Amino acid sequence: MNISVLIVAIITLIAFVAHVFGGTRETAAIAPKEDDRLVVSWVQAMCAFQMLAVDLLALALLLFAIVFWDLGPGESMILQLASALYFLWGIVWVVQVLWLKRPSATLLRLPHWMIWLLCSGLLFFGS
């Protein structure tokens, strides 16, 4: 059993649950009232937000499959690609937070990037 991949699978599953329940609740709380342009933008943001939930679930299931079943010689490549995906998530997160420059939304208050970079390293190590 690949412990580092199991850790990432569990973290990803937790992220999925937090994303679907906590994130949806928080995003629903900021729904605009009457401005049609804002409502369209908010609905688009909600849809994009939930698309990531699908990615998180699919990735968690793939990682659990790798942990519990032998997926053959392609397993190492899958883990390296997943590592690259987590790495890109972390980098994009950092870039967005720095680019948006909001005083209350700092890299320390939004530490998701640390989790994604940790997961990237664990998967790379586990591959």
Short mmCIF file of N, CA, C and O in Angstrom, two decimals:
data_model
loop_
_atom_site.label_atom_id
_atom_site.label_comp_id
_atom_site.label_asym_id
_atom_site.label_seq_id
_atom_site.Cartn_x
_atom_site.Cartn_y
_atom_site.Cartn_z
N MET A 1 0.86 -1.18 0.00
CA MET A 1 0.00 0.00 0.00
C MET A 1 0.90 1.24 0.00
O MET A 1 1.81 1.34 0.80
N ASN A 2 0.60 2.16 -0.90
CA ASN A 2 1.37 3.39 -1.03
C ASN A 2 0.79 4.43 -0.07
O ASN A 2 -0.25 5.04 -0.35
N ILE A 3 1.45 4.62 1.06
CA ILE A 3 0.93 5.51 2.12
C ILE A 3 0.83 6.96 1.65
O ILE A 3 -0.15 7.65 1.96
N SER A 4 1.82 7.43 0.90
CA SER A 4 1.77 8.83 0.47
C SER A 4 0.58 9.08 -0.47
O SER A 4 -0.08 10.12 -0.38
N VAL A 5 0.27 8.12 -1.32
CA VAL A 5 -0.89 8.26 -2.21
C VAL A 5 -2.18 8.16 -1.40
O VAL A 5 -3.14 8.90 -1.66
N LEU A 6 -2.21 7.29 -0.40
CA LEU A 6 -3.38 7.19 0.47
C LEU A 6 -3.64 8.51 1.19
O LEU A 6 -4.79 8.96 1.28
N ILE A 7 -2.59 9.15 1.67
CA ILE A 7 -2.75 10.45 2.36
C ILE A 7 -3.35 11.48 1.42
O ILE A 7 -4.28 12.20 1.78
N VAL A 8 -2.86 11.52 0.19
CA VAL A 8 -3.39 12.49 -0.79
C VAL A 8 -4.83 12.15 -1.14
O VAL A 8 -5.66 13.06 -1.29
N ALA A 9 -5.14 10.88 -1.27
CA ALA A 9 -6.52 10.48 -1.57
C ALA A 9 -7.47 10.93 -0.46
O ALA A 9 -8.56 11.46 -0.74
N ILE A 10 -7.06 10.76 0.78
CA ILE A 10 -7.89 11.18 1.92
C ILE A 10 -8.03 12.70 1.95
O ILE A 10 -9.13 13.23 2.14
N ILE A 11 -6.91 13.42 1.75
CA ILE A 11 -6.97 14.89 1.72
C ILE A 11 -7.91 15.36 0.61
O ILE A 11 -8.73 16.27 0.81
N THR A 12 -7.82 14.72 -0.55
CA THR A 12 -8.66 15.12 -1.68
C THR A 12 -10.13 14.83 -1.42
O THR A 12 -11.00 15.64 -1.76
N LEU A 13 -10.41 13.71 -0.79
CA LEU A 13 -11.80 13.39 -0.44
C LEU A 13 -12.34 14.39 0.58
O LEU A 13 -13.49 14.85 0.46
N ILE A 14 -11.53 14.75 1.55
CA ILE A 14 -11.94 15.77 2.53
C ILE A 14 -12.17 17.11 1.83
O ILE A 14 -13.16 17.82 2.13
N ALA A 15 -11.29 17.45 0.90
CA ALA A 15 -11.46 18.70 0.15
C ALA A 15 -12.75 18.68 -0.65
O ALA A 15 -13.45 19.69 -0.73
N PHE A 16 -13.08 17.53 -1.23
CA PHE A 16 -14.34 17.40 -1.96
C PHE A 16 -15.54 17.66 -1.06
O PHE A 16 -16.42 18.45 -1.39
N VAL A 17 -15.57 17.02 0.09
CA VAL A 17 -16.69 17.19 1.03
C VAL A 17 -16.77 18.64 1.51
O VAL A 17 -17.85 19.24 1.53
N ALA A 18 -15.63 19.22 1.87
CA ALA A 18 -15.61 20.62 2.31
C ALA A 18 -16.05 21.54 1.20
O ALA A 18 -16.78 22.52 1.43
N HIS A 19 -15.64 21.25 0.00
CA HIS A 19 -15.98 22.07 -1.16
C HIS A 19 -17.49 22.04 -1.42
O HIS A 19 -18.10 23.08 -1.60
N VAL A 20 -18.05 20.84 -1.43
CA VAL A 20 -19.47 20.70 -1.74
C VAL A 20 -20.35 21.32 -0.66
O VAL A 20 -21.28 22.06 -0.95
N PHE A 21 -20.05 21.04 0.60
CA PHE A 21 -20.94 21.51 1.66
C PHE A 21 -20.56 22.90 2.17
O PHE A 21 -21.37 23.81 2.13
N GLY A 22 -19.35 23.06 2.64
CA GLY A 22 -18.94 24.36 3.19
C GLY A 22 -18.83 25.43 2.13
O GLY A 22 -19.34 26.55 2.29
N GLY A 23 -18.15 25.12 1.04
CA GLY A 23 -17.95 26.10 -0.02
C GLY A 23 -19.24 26.52 -0.68
O GLY A 23 -19.44 27.70 -0.98
N THR A 24 -20.13 25.57 -0.92
CA THR A 24 -21.42 25.91 -1.52
C THR A 24 -22.22 26.81 -0.60
O THR A 24 -22.82 27.80 -1.04
N ARG A 25 -22.21 26.51 0.68
CA ARG A 25 -22.94 27.34 1.65
C ARG A 25 -22.37 28.76 1.67
O ARG A 25 -23.12 29.74 1.65
N GLU A 26 -21.05 28.88 1.71
CA GLU A 26 -20.43 30.20 1.74
C GLU A 26 -20.70 30.98 0.45
O GLU A 26 -20.99 32.18 0.50
N THR A 27 -20.60 30.32 -0.68
CA THR A 27 -20.84 31.00 -1.95
C THR A 27 -22.31 31.36 -2.12
O THR A 27 -22.64 32.43 -2.65
N ALA A 28 -23.20 30.52 -1.65
CA ALA A 28 -24.63 30.83 -1.73
C ALA A 28 -24.97 32.03 -0.86
O ALA A 28 -25.87 32.81 -1.19
N ALA A 29 -24.23 32.24 0.22
CA ALA A 29 -24.50 33.36 1.12
C ALA A 29 -24.19 34.71 0.49
O ALA A 29 -24.69 35.73 0.96
N ILE A 30 -23.39 34.73 -0.57
CA ILE A 30 -23.04 36.01 -1.19
C ILE A 30 -23.80 36.23 -2.51
O ILE A 30 -23.39 37.03 -3.34
N ALA A 31 -24.91 35.52 -2.68
CA ALA A 31 -25.70 35.67 -3.90
C ALA A 31 -26.22 37.10 -4.02
O ALA A 31 -26.78 37.65 -3.07
N PRO A 32 -26.04 37.72 -5.20
CA PRO A 32 -26.57 39.07 -5.40
C PRO A 32 -28.09 39.04 -5.49
O PRO A 32 -28.68 38.02 -5.85
N LYS A 33 -28.69 40.17 -5.20
CA LYS A 33 -30.16 40.22 -5.14
C LYS A 33 -30.82 40.48 -6.49
O LYS A 33 -31.50 39.64 -7.02
N GLU A 34 -30.63 41.64 -7.07
CA GLU A 34 -31.43 42.02 -8.23
C GLU A 34 -30.64 42.33 -9.50
O GLU A 34 -31.21 42.29 -10.57
N ASP A 35 -29.41 42.67 -9.41
CA ASP A 35 -28.62 43.08 -10.57
C ASP A 35 -28.41 41.88 -11.50
O ASP A 35 -27.67 40.96 -11.17
N ASP A 36 -29.06 41.91 -12.68
CA ASP A 36 -29.01 40.78 -13.60
C ASP A 36 -27.57 40.41 -13.99
O ASP A 36 -27.23 39.23 -14.09
N ARG A 37 -26.73 41.41 -14.20
CA ARG A 37 -25.35 41.15 -14.60
C ARG A 37 -24.61 40.43 -13.49
O ARG A 37 -23.89 39.46 -13.73
N LEU A 38 -24.82 40.87 -12.24
CA LEU A 38 -24.17 40.21 -11.10
C LEU A 38 -24.71 38.80 -10.88
O LEU A 38 -23.96 37.90 -10.54
N VAL A 39 -26.01 38.63 -11.08
CA VAL A 39 -26.62 37.30 -10.90
C VAL A 39 -26.04 36.32 -11.91
O VAL A 39 -25.66 35.19 -11.56
N VAL A 40 -25.92 36.74 -13.17
CA VAL A 40 -25.35 35.86 -14.20
C VAL A 40 -23.90 35.51 -13.85
O VAL A 40 -23.50 34.35 -13.93
N SER A 41 -23.12 36.49 -13.42
CA SER A 41 -21.72 36.24 -13.05
C SER A 41 -21.64 35.31 -11.84
O SER A 41 -20.79 34.42 -11.78
N TRP A 42 -22.54 35.50 -10.86
CA TRP A 42 -22.53 34.67 -9.67
C TRP A 42 -22.90 33.22 -10.01
O TRP A 42 -22.25 32.28 -9.53
N VAL A 43 -23.92 33.03 -10.85
CA VAL A 43 -24.33 31.68 -11.24
C VAL A 43 -23.18 31.01 -12.01
O VAL A 43 -22.88 29.83 -11.78
N GLN A 44 -22.52 31.76 -12.87
CA GLN A 44 -21.38 31.21 -13.59
C GLN A 44 -20.27 30.79 -12.62
O GLN A 44 -19.68 29.72 -12.75
N ALA A 45 -20.02 31.62 -11.62
CA ALA A 45 -19.00 31.29 -10.61
C ALA A 45 -19.41 30.04 -9.82
O ALA A 45 -18.57 29.18 -9.53
N MET A 46 -20.69 29.93 -9.46
CA MET A 46 -21.17 28.74 -8.74
C MET A 46 -20.99 27.48 -9.59
O MET A 46 -20.56 26.44 -9.09
N CYS A 47 -21.31 27.57 -10.87
CA CYS A 47 -21.16 26.41 -11.75
C CYS A 47 -19.70 26.00 -11.88
O CYS A 47 -19.36 24.82 -11.80
N ALA A 48 -18.81 26.98 -12.05
CA ALA A 48 -17.37 26.68 -12.15
C ALA A 48 -16.87 26.08 -10.83
O ALA A 48 -16.06 25.16 -10.83
N PHE A 49 -17.37 26.62 -9.73
CA PHE A 49 -16.99 26.12 -8.40
C PHE A 49 -17.36 24.65 -8.26
O PHE A 49 -16.57 23.85 -7.77
N GLN A 50 -18.54 24.28 -8.72
CA GLN A 50 -18.99 22.89 -8.60
C GLN A 50 -18.30 21.98 -9.59
O GLN A 50 -18.18 20.78 -9.34
N MET A 51 -17.80 22.53 -10.70
CA MET A 51 -17.04 21.70 -11.63
C MET A 51 -15.76 21.19 -10.96
O MET A 51 -15.33 20.07 -11.19
N LEU A 52 -15.18 22.02 -10.09
CA LEU A 52 -13.99 21.58 -9.36
C LEU A 52 -14.35 20.44 -8.40
O LEU A 52 -13.55 19.54 -8.18
N ALA A 53 -15.56 20.46 -7.86
CA ALA A 53 -15.98 19.38 -6.97
C ALA A 53 -15.96 18.05 -7.72
O ALA A 53 -15.53 17.02 -7.17
N VAL A 54 -16.39 18.05 -8.97
CA VAL A 54 -16.37 16.83 -9.78
C VAL A 54 -14.92 16.37 -9.97
O VAL A 54 -14.61 15.18 -9.84
N ASP A 55 -14.02 17.33 -10.25
CA ASP A 55 -12.60 16.99 -10.42
C ASP A 55 -12.02 16.39 -9.14
O ASP A 55 -11.28 15.40 -9.18
N LEU A 56 -12.35 17.00 -8.00
CA LEU A 56 -11.84 16.50 -6.72
C LEU A 56 -12.32 15.08 -6.45
O LEU A 56 -11.54 14.22 -6.02
N LEU A 57 -13.60 14.83 -6.69
CA LEU A 57 -14.14 13.48 -6.47
C LEU A 57 -13.49 12.47 -7.42
O LEU A 57 -13.07 11.39 -6.99
N ALA A 58 -13.39 12.81 -8.69
CA ALA A 58 -12.79 11.89 -9.66
C ALA A 58 -11.33 11.60 -9.30
O ALA A 58 -10.89 10.44 -9.36
N LEU A 59 -10.61 12.62 -8.91
CA LEU A 59 -9.20 12.43 -8.56
C LEU A 59 -9.06 11.60 -7.28
O LEU A 59 -8.20 10.72 -7.20
N ALA A 60 -9.92 11.85 -6.30
CA ALA A 60 -9.88 11.06 -5.06
C ALA A 60 -10.16 9.58 -5.36
O ALA A 60 -9.45 8.70 -4.87
N LEU A 61 -11.17 9.32 -6.19
CA LEU A 61 -11.48 7.93 -6.54
C LEU A 61 -10.34 7.27 -7.31
O LEU A 61 -10.01 6.10 -7.05
N LEU A 62 -9.72 8.00 -8.22
CA LEU A 62 -8.57 7.46 -8.94
C LEU A 62 -7.43 7.13 -7.99
O LEU A 62 -6.81 6.06 -8.09
N LEU A 63 -7.16 8.02 -7.06
CA LEU A 63 -6.07 7.78 -6.11
C LEU A 63 -6.37 6.60 -5.19
O LEU A 63 -5.48 5.79 -4.90
N PHE A 64 -7.62 6.49 -4.74
CA PHE A 64 -7.98 5.32 -3.93
C PHE A 64 -7.84 4.04 -4.76
O PHE A 64 -7.41 3.00 -4.23
N ALA A 65 -8.19 4.09 -6.04
CA ALA A 65 -8.03 2.90 -6.90
C ALA A 65 -6.56 2.53 -7.00
O ALA A 65 -6.21 1.34 -6.94
N ILE A 66 -5.69 3.52 -7.13
CA ILE A 66 -4.25 3.24 -7.19
C ILE A 66 -3.75 2.63 -5.88
O ILE A 66 -2.92 1.72 -5.88
N VAL A 67 -4.28 3.11 -4.76
CA VAL A 67 -3.85 2.59 -3.46
C VAL A 67 -4.28 1.14 -3.27
O VAL A 67 -3.50 0.31 -2.80
N PHE A 68 -5.50 0.81 -3.67
CA PHE A 68 -6.04 -0.51 -3.33
C PHE A 68 -5.95 -1.55 -4.44
O PHE A 68 -6.15 -2.73 -4.20
N TRP A 69 -5.69 -1.11 -5.69
CA TRP A 69 -5.56 -2.06 -6.79
C TRP A 69 -4.30 -1.76 -7.58
O TRP A 69 -3.85 -0.63 -7.66
N ASP A 70 -3.77 -2.77 -8.19
CA ASP A 70 -2.61 -2.60 -9.06
C ASP A 70 -3.13 -2.20 -10.44
O ASP A 70 -3.80 -2.99 -11.10
N LEU A 71 -2.82 -0.98 -10.86
CA LEU A 71 -3.29 -0.50 -12.15
C LEU A 71 -2.26 -0.70 -13.25
O LEU A 71 -2.40 -0.17 -14.35
N GLY A 72 -1.24 -1.46 -12.95
CA GLY A 72 -0.27 -1.82 -13.97
C GLY A 72 0.85 -0.81 -14.15
O GLY A 72 1.08 0.06 -13.31
N PRO A 73 1.55 -0.94 -15.29
CA PRO A 73 2.74 -0.12 -15.51
C PRO A 73 2.44 1.37 -15.68
O PRO A 73 3.33 2.20 -15.49
N GLY A 74 1.23 1.73 -16.02
CA GLY A 74 0.89 3.15 -16.20
C GLY A 74 0.66 3.89 -14.90
O GLY A 74 0.46 5.11 -14.89
N GLU A 75 0.68 3.16 -13.80
CA GLU A 75 0.38 3.76 -12.49
C GLU A 75 1.34 4.90 -12.14
O GLU A 75 0.92 5.95 -11.66
N SER A 76 2.62 4.70 -12.40
CA SER A 76 3.61 5.73 -12.09
C SER A 76 3.36 6.99 -12.91
O SER A 76 3.45 8.11 -12.38
N MET A 77 3.02 6.83 -14.18
CA MET A 77 2.74 7.99 -15.02
C MET A 77 1.49 8.72 -14.55
O MET A 77 1.46 9.96 -14.52
N ILE A 78 0.48 7.99 -14.16
CA ILE A 78 -0.74 8.60 -13.64
C ILE A 78 -0.42 9.43 -12.40
O ILE A 78 -0.90 10.56 -12.25
N LEU A 79 0.39 8.88 -11.51
CA LEU A 79 0.76 9.60 -10.29
C LEU A 79 1.58 10.85 -10.61
O LEU A 79 1.40 11.89 -9.97
N GLN A 80 2.46 10.76 -11.58
CA GLN A 80 3.25 11.93 -11.96
C GLN A 80 2.37 13.01 -12.59
O GLN A 80 2.56 14.20 -12.32
N LEU A 81 1.41 12.60 -13.40
CA LEU A 81 0.47 13.57 -13.99
C LEU A 81 -0.40 14.21 -12.91
O LEU A 81 -0.66 15.42 -12.93
N ALA A 82 -0.85 13.39 -11.96
CA ALA A 82 -1.64 13.93 -10.84
C ALA A 82 -0.79 14.88 -10.01
O ALA A 82 -1.27 15.93 -9.58
N SER A 83 0.47 14.54 -9.80
CA SER A 83 1.38 15.43 -9.08
C SER A 83 1.50 16.76 -9.80
O SER A 83 1.47 17.83 -9.17
N ALA A 84 1.62 16.72 -11.12
CA ALA A 84 1.70 17.96 -11.91
C ALA A 84 0.42 18.77 -11.79
O ALA A 84 0.46 20.01 -11.69
N LEU A 85 -0.73 18.09 -11.77
CA LEU A 85 -2.01 18.79 -11.63
C LEU A 85 -2.10 19.50 -10.29
O LEU A 85 -2.46 20.68 -10.22
N TYR A 86 -1.75 18.82 -9.20
CA TYR A 86 -1.76 19.45 -7.88
C TYR A 86 -0.78 20.61 -7.83
O TYR A 86 -1.06 21.65 -7.25
N PHE A 87 0.39 20.44 -8.45
CA PHE A 87 1.38 21.51 -8.49
C PHE A 87 0.82 22.73 -9.20
O PHE A 87 0.94 23.86 -8.71
N LEU A 88 0.17 22.50 -10.33
CA LEU A 88 -0.43 23.62 -11.07
C LEU A 88 -1.55 24.28 -10.27
O LEU A 88 -1.69 25.51 -10.29
N TRP A 89 -2.37 23.48 -9.58
CA TRP A 89 -3.40 24.06 -8.72
C TRP A 89 -2.76 25.00 -7.70
O TRP A 89 -3.25 26.10 -7.46
N GLY A 90 -1.68 24.55 -7.06
CA GLY A 90 -1.01 25.37 -6.06
C GLY A 90 -0.45 26.65 -6.65
O GLY A 90 -0.61 27.74 -6.07
N ILE A 91 0.21 26.56 -7.79
CA ILE A 91 0.79 27.73 -8.42
C ILE A 91 -0.29 28.71 -8.88
O ILE A 91 -0.20 29.92 -8.64
N VAL A 92 -1.34 28.20 -9.49
CA VAL A 92 -2.44 29.07 -9.94
C VAL A 92 -3.08 29.76 -8.75
O VAL A 92 -3.44 30.95 -8.81
N TRP A 93 -3.22 29.04 -7.64
CA TRP A 93 -3.80 29.64 -6.43
C TRP A 93 -2.96 30.83 -5.96
O TRP A 93 -3.47 31.91 -5.70
N VAL A 94 -1.65 30.61 -5.87
CA VAL A 94 -0.74 31.68 -5.43
C VAL A 94 -0.82 32.87 -6.38
O VAL A 94 -0.94 34.02 -5.94
N VAL A 95 -0.77 32.61 -7.66
CA VAL A 95 -0.81 33.69 -8.66
C VAL A 95 -2.11 34.49 -8.53
O VAL A 95 -2.08 35.73 -8.55
N GLN A 96 -3.24 33.81 -8.38
CA GLN A 96 -4.52 34.51 -8.29
C GLN A 96 -4.59 35.38 -7.03
O GLN A 96 -5.04 36.53 -7.09
N VAL A 97 -4.19 34.82 -5.90
CA VAL A 97 -4.26 35.59 -4.65
C VAL A 97 -3.35 36.81 -4.74
O VAL A 97 -3.75 37.91 -4.35
N LEU A 98 -2.15 36.63 -5.26
CA LEU A 98 -1.23 37.76 -5.38
C LEU A 98 -1.73 38.78 -6.41
O LEU A 98 -1.59 39.99 -6.21
N TRP A 99 -2.31 38.31 -7.47
CA TRP A 99 -2.80 39.21 -8.53
C TRP A 99 -4.00 40.02 -8.06
O TRP A 99 -4.11 41.20 -8.36
N LEU A 100 -4.90 39.40 -7.31
CA LEU A 100 -6.11 40.10 -6.86
C LEU A 100 -5.83 41.13 -5.76
O LEU A 100 -6.61 42.05 -5.56
N LYS A 101 -4.75 40.96 -5.03
CA LYS A 101 -4.28 41.94 -4.04
C LYS A 101 -5.40 42.49 -3.15
O LYS A 101 -5.69 43.68 -3.14
N ARG A 102 -5.98 41.61 -2.36
CA ARG A 102 -6.99 42.03 -1.39
C ARG A 102 -6.38 41.90 0.00
O ARG A 102 -5.89 40.83 0.36
N PRO A 103 -6.39 42.98 0.79
CA PRO A 103 -5.71 42.96 2.09
C PRO A 103 -6.18 41.84 3.02
O PRO A 103 -5.38 41.27 3.75
N SER A 104 -7.45 41.50 2.98
CA SER A 104 -7.95 40.47 3.90
C SER A 104 -7.77 39.06 3.35
O SER A 104 -7.94 38.08 4.07
N ALA A 105 -7.44 38.93 2.07
CA ALA A 105 -7.28 37.62 1.45
C ALA A 105 -5.80 37.39 1.13
O ALA A 105 -5.36 37.58 0.01
N THR A 106 -5.05 36.99 2.13
CA THR A 106 -3.61 36.77 1.97
C THR A 106 -3.32 35.29 1.75
O THR A 106 -4.20 34.44 1.96
N LEU A 107 -2.11 35.00 1.38
CA LEU A 107 -1.71 33.61 1.20
C LEU A 107 -1.79 32.81 2.49
O LEU A 107 -2.03 31.60 2.47
N LEU A 108 -1.62 33.48 3.63
CA LEU A 108 -1.72 32.78 4.91
C LEU A 108 -3.17 32.56 5.33
O LEU A 108 -3.47 31.58 6.02
N ARG A 109 -4.07 33.45 4.93
CA ARG A 109 -5.49 33.27 5.26
C ARG A 109 -6.17 32.31 4.30
O ARG A 109 -7.25 31.79 4.60
N LEU A 110 -5.57 32.11 3.14
CA LEU A 110 -6.09 31.19 2.13
C LEU A 110 -4.99 30.17 1.79
O LEU A 110 -4.39 30.22 0.72
N PRO A 111 -4.73 29.24 2.71
CA PRO A 111 -3.56 28.36 2.57
C PRO A 111 -3.78 27.14 1.68
O PRO A 111 -3.00 26.18 1.75
N HIS A 112 -4.79 27.15 0.84
CA HIS A 112 -5.06 26.00 -0.02
C HIS A 112 -3.83 25.61 -0.84
O HIS A 112 -3.58 24.42 -1.07
N TRP A 113 -3.09 26.60 -1.28
CA TRP A 113 -1.90 26.35 -2.10
C TRP A 113 -0.90 25.44 -1.38
O TRP A 113 -0.26 24.61 -2.00
N MET A 114 -0.80 25.60 -0.05
CA MET A 114 0.12 24.75 0.71
C MET A 114 -0.32 23.28 0.63
O MET A 114 0.52 22.38 0.49
N ILE A 115 -1.60 23.06 0.73
CA ILE A 115 -2.14 21.70 0.68
C ILE A 115 -1.89 21.09 -0.69
O ILE A 115 -1.45 19.94 -0.80
N TRP A 116 -2.13 21.88 -1.75
CA TRP A 116 -1.95 21.34 -3.10
C TRP A 116 -0.48 21.06 -3.39
O TRP A 116 -0.16 20.05 -4.02
N LEU A 117 0.41 21.92 -2.92
CA LEU A 117 1.84 21.67 -3.14
C LEU A 117 2.32 20.47 -2.32
O LEU A 117 3.15 19.68 -2.78
N LEU A 118 1.80 20.32 -1.10
CA LEU A 118 2.11 19.14 -0.30
C LEU A 118 1.64 17.88 -1.01
O LEU A 118 2.39 16.88 -1.10
N CYS A 119 0.42 17.90 -1.51
CA CYS A 119 -0.12 16.74 -2.23
C CYS A 119 0.72 16.44 -3.47
O CYS A 119 1.00 15.27 -3.77
N SER A 120 1.14 17.47 -4.17
CA SER A 120 1.99 17.29 -5.34
C SER A 120 3.28 16.57 -4.96
O SER A 120 3.68 15.61 -5.63
N GLY A 121 3.90 17.03 -3.90
CA GLY A 121 5.14 16.39 -3.44
C GLY A 121 4.94 14.95 -3.00
O GLY A 121 5.75 14.08 -3.33
N LEU A 122 3.86 14.71 -2.28
CA LEU A 122 3.58 13.34 -1.83
C LEU A 122 3.35 12.40 -3.01
O LEU A 122 3.82 11.26 -3.02
N LEU A 123 2.62 12.87 -4.01
CA LEU A 123 2.37 12.04 -5.19
C LEU A 123 3.65 11.81 -5.99
O LEU A 123 3.89 10.69 -6.48
N PHE A 124 4.46 12.85 -6.11
CA PHE A 124 5.71 12.69 -6.83
C PHE A 124 6.60 11.67 -6.09
O PHE A 124 7.18 10.78 -6.72
N PHE A 125 6.67 11.81 -4.76
CA PHE A 125 7.42 10.87 -3.96
C PHE A 125 6.85 9.46 -4.07
O PHE A 125 7.60 8.48 -4.13
N GLY A 126 5.53 9.36 -4.10
CA GLY A 126 4.87 8.07 -4.16
C GLY A 126 4.89 7.41 -5.53
O GLY A 126 4.53 6.24 -5.68
N SER A 127 5.27 8.18 -6.54
CA SER A 127 5.26 7.59 -7.90
C SER A 127 6.51 6.75 -8.13
O SER A 127 6.64 6.00 -9.02
#
